[in-house]
Short mmCIF file of C-alpha atoms in Angstrom, two decimals:
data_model
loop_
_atom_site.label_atom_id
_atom_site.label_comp_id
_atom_site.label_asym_id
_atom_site.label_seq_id
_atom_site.Cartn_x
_atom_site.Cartn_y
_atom_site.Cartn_z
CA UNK A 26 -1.38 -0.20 -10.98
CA UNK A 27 -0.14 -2.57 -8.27
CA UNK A 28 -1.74 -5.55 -7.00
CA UNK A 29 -1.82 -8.79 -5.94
CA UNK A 30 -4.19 -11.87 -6.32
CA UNK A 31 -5.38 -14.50 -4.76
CA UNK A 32 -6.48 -17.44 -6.56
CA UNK A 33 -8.62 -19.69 -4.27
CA UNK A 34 -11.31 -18.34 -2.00
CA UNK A 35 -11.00 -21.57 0.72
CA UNK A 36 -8.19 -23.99 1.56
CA UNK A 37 -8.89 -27.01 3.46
CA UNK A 38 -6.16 -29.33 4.92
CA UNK A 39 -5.64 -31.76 7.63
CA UNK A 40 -4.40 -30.96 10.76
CA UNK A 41 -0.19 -31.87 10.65
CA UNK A 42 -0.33 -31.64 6.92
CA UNK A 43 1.49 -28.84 4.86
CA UNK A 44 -0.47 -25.57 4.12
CA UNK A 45 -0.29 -23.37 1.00
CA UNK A 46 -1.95 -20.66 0.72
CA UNK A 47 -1.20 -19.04 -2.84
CA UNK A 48 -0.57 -15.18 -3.85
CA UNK A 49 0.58 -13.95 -7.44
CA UNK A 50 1.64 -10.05 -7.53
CA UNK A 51 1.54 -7.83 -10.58
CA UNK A 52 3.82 -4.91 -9.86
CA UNK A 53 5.99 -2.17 -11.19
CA UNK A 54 9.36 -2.45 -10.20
CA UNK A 55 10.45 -3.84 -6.93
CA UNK A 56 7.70 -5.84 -5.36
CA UNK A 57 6.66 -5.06 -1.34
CA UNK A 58 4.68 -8.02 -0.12
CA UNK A 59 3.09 -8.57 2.96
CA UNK A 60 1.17 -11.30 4.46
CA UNK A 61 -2.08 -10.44 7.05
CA UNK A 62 -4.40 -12.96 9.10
CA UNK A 63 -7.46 -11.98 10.01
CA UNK A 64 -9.72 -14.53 12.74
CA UNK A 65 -13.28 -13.92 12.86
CA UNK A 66 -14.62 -10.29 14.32
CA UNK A 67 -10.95 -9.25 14.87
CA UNK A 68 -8.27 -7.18 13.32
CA UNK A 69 -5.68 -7.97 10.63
CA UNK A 70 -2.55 -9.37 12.26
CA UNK A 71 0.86 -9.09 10.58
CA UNK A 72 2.46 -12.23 9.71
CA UNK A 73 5.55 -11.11 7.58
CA UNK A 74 7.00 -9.33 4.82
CA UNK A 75 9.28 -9.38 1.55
CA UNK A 76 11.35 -6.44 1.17
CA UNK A 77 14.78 -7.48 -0.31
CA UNK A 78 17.25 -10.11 0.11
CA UNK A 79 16.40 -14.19 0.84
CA UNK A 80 13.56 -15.50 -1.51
CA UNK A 81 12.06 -17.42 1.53
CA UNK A 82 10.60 -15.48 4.41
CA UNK A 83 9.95 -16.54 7.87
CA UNK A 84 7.28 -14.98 9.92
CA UNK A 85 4.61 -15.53 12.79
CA UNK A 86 3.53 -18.26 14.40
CA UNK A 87 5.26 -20.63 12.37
CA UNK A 88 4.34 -19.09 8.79
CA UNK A 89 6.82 -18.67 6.23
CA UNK A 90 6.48 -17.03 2.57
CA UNK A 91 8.77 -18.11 -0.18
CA UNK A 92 8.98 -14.91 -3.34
CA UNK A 93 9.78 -16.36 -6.45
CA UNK A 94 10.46 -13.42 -9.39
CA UNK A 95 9.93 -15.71 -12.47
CA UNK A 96 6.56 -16.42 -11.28
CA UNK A 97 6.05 -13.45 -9.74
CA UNK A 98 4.32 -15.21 -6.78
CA UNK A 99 4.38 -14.81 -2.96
CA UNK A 100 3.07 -17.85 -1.40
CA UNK A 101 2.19 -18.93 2.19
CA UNK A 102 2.94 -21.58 3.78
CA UNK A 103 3.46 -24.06 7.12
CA UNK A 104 5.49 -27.12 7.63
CA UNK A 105 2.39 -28.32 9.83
CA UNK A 106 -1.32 -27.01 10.08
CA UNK A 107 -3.23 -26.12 13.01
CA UNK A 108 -6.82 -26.42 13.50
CA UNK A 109 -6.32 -22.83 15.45
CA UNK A 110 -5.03 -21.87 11.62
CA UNK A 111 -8.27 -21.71 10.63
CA UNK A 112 -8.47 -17.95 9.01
CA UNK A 113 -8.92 -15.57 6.70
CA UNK A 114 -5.57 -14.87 5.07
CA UNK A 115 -4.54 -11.79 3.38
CA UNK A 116 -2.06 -11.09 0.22
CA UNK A 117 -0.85 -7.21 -0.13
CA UNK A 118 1.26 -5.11 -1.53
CA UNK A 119 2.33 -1.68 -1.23
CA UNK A 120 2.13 0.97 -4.10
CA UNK A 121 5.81 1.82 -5.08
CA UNK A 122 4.21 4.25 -7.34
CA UNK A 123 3.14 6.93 -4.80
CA UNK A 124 5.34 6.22 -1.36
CA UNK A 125 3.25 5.86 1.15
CA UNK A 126 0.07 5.02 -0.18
CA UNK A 127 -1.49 2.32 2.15
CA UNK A 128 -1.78 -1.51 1.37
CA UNK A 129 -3.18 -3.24 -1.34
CA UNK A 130 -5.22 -6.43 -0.14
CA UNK A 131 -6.12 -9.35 -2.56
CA UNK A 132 -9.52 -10.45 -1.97
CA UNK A 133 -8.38 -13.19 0.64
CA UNK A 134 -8.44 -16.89 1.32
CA UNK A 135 -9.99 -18.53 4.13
CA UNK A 136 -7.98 -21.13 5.29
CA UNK A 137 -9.83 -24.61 7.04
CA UNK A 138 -7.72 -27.07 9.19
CA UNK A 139 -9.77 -30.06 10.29
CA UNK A 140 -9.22 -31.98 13.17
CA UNK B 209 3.51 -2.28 22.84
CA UNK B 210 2.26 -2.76 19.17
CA UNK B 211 -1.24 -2.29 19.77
CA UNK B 212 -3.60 0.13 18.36
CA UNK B 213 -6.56 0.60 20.21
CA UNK B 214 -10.17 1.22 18.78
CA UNK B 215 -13.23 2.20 20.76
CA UNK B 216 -16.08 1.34 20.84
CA UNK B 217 -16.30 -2.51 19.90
CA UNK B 218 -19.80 -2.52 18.59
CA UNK B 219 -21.93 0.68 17.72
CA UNK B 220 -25.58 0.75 16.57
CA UNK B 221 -27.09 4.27 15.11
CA UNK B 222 -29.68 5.45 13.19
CA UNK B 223 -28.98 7.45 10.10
CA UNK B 224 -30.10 10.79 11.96
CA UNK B 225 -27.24 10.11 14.10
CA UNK B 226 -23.46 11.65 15.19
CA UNK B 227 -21.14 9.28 16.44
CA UNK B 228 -17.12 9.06 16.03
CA UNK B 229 -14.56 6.14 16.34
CA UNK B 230 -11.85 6.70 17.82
CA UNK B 231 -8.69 4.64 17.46
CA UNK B 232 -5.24 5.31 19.42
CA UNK B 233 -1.57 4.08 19.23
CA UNK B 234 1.77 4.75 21.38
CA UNK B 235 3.83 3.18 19.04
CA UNK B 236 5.10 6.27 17.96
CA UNK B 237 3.91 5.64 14.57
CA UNK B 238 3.64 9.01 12.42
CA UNK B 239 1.54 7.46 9.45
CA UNK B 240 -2.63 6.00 10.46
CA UNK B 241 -5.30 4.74 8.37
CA UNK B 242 -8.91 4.04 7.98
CA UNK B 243 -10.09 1.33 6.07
CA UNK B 244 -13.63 -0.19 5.77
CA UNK B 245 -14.51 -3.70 5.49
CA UNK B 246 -17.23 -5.60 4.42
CA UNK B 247 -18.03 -9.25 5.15
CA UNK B 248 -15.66 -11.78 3.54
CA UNK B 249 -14.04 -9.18 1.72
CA UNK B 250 -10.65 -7.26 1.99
CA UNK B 251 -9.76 -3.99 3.98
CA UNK B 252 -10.65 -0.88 1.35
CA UNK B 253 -8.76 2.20 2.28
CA UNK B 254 -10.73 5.54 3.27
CA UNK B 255 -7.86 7.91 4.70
CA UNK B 256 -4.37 7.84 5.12
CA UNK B 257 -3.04 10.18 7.79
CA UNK B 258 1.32 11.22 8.00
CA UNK B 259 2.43 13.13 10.54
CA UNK B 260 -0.91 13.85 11.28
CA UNK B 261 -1.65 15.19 8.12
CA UNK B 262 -4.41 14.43 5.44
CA UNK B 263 -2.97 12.74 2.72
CA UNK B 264 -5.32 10.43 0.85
CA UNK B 265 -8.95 10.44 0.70
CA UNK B 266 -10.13 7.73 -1.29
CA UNK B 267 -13.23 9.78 -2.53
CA UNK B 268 -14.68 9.36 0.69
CA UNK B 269 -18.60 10.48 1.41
CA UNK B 270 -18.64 13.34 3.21
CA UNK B 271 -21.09 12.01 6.13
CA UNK B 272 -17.60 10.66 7.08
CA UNK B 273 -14.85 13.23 8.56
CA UNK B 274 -11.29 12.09 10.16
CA UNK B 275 -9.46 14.00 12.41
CA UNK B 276 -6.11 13.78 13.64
CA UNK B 277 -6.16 15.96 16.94
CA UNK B 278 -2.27 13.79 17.60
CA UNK B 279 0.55 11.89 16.62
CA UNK B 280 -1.38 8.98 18.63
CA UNK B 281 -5.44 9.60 18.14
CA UNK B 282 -7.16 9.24 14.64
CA UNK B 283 -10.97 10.16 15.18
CA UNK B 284 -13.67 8.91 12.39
CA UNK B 285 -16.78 11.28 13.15
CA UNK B 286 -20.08 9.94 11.39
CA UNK B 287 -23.26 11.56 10.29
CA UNK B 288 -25.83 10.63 8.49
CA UNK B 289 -25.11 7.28 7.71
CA UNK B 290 -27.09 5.09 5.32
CA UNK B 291 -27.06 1.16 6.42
CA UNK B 292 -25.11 0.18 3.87
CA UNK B 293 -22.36 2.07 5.53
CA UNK B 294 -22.53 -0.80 8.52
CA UNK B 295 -19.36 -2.53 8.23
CA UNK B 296 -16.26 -3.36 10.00
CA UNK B 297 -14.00 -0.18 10.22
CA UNK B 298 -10.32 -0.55 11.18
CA UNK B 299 -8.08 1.64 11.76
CA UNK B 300 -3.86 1.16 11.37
CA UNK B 301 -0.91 2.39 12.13
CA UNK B 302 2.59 2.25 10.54
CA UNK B 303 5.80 3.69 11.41
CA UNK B 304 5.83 6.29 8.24
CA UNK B 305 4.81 6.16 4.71
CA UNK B 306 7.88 4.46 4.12
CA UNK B 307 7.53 1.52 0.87
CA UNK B 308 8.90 -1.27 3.64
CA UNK B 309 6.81 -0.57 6.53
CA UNK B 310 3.85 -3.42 7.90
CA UNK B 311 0.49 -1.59 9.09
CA UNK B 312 -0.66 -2.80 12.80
CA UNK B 313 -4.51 -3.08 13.13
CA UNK B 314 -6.78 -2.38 15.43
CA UNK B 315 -9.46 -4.76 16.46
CA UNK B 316 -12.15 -2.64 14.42
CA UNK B 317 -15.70 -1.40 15.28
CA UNK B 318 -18.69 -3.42 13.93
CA UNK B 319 -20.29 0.02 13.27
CA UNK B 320 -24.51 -0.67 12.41
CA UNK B 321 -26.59 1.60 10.64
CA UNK B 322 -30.11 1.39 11.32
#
């Protein structure tokens, strides 16, 4: 079965420091990753994807994701944090077992960028 | 446009209740989705819809019944609810059921059962 975790449940940082917000994936065969933000009493919002090609993946709003195989890990980051970062931030993966099936979320991170 | 649309914001029933959510998209996306969420936790999948199509129930209670009347409209309809069914429900939309394809939310209904 595919999935993905996410080893911290909070991640506080400084405003203008680096984030990380950290993803490992257990899948079989090529890996479909996806990155989701979620601010309070809203929707998910896409941030970006891995599908094939460069191991470091730029997305949304200044995100990027770098995919490293050895480690099998998928990890978020910024250059530079925001206090409007301040989230809950969602790992997934898609099931290339059974095309189609829907995402698989790991159980999230909420990010905290103080001022 | 990549919005998808969900109506109403907030709903408050009582378990004798019928109510639906209704969630819409002009995307043209051909694949939709239902998920429930609980607070603090991830997204866990009820329905998938493709080409408006049912294809994956997740063992879904029956006091909950999608419909797909269109390509753009994914209904939730709701009876009998117990109130541990209040929760966040979002609905999604993707371009197909392709492996490589990102979902796009909708804002969700904070659906409580009372």
């Amino acid at each position: 079965a595919q999935s993905v975790a996410q080893p911290e449940d909070q991640v506080n940082v400084a405003e203008g420091n680096p984030l990380t917000v950290k993803c490992t994936y257990s899948v079989s065969g090529n890996p479909y990753l996806f990155w989701y933000v979620q601010y309070p009493n809203r929707g998910l919002q896409f941030l970006l994807k891995y599908i094939t090609g460069d191991n470091l993946v730029k997305g949304s709003y200044g995100f990027e994701a770098e995919f490293n195989k050895s480690q099998t890990s998928f990890h978020l980051k910024k250059p530079s944090a925001l206090v409007s970062d301040s989230a809950l931030y969602f790992c997934a993966v898609r099931d290339n077992n059974q095309a189609g099936t829907a995402l698989i979320f790991g159980k999230g991170t909420t990010l905290s960028v103080s001022s | 446009d990549t919005e998808v649309t969900q109506t109403p914001k907030h709903l408050v029933m009582g378990m004798t209740n019928k109510k639906s959510l209704k969630c819409e998209q002009h995307m043209g996306h051909r694949a939709m989705y239902w998920y429930k969420q609980k607070a603090k936790k991830p997204p866990e999948l009820m329905f998938v819809y493709s080409y408006e199509k049912l294809s994956i129930n997740e063992s879904v209670p029956s006091r909950f019944s999608p419909e797909c009347p269109n390509s753009s409209l994914l209904n939730l309809h709701l009876h009998a609810l117990q109130p541990e069914d209040s929760a966040l429900y979002l609905c999604a939309s993707s371009q197909d059921r392709g492996i490589d394809t990102e979902a796009f939310f909708g804002q969700g209904t904070r659906l409580t059962v009372v």
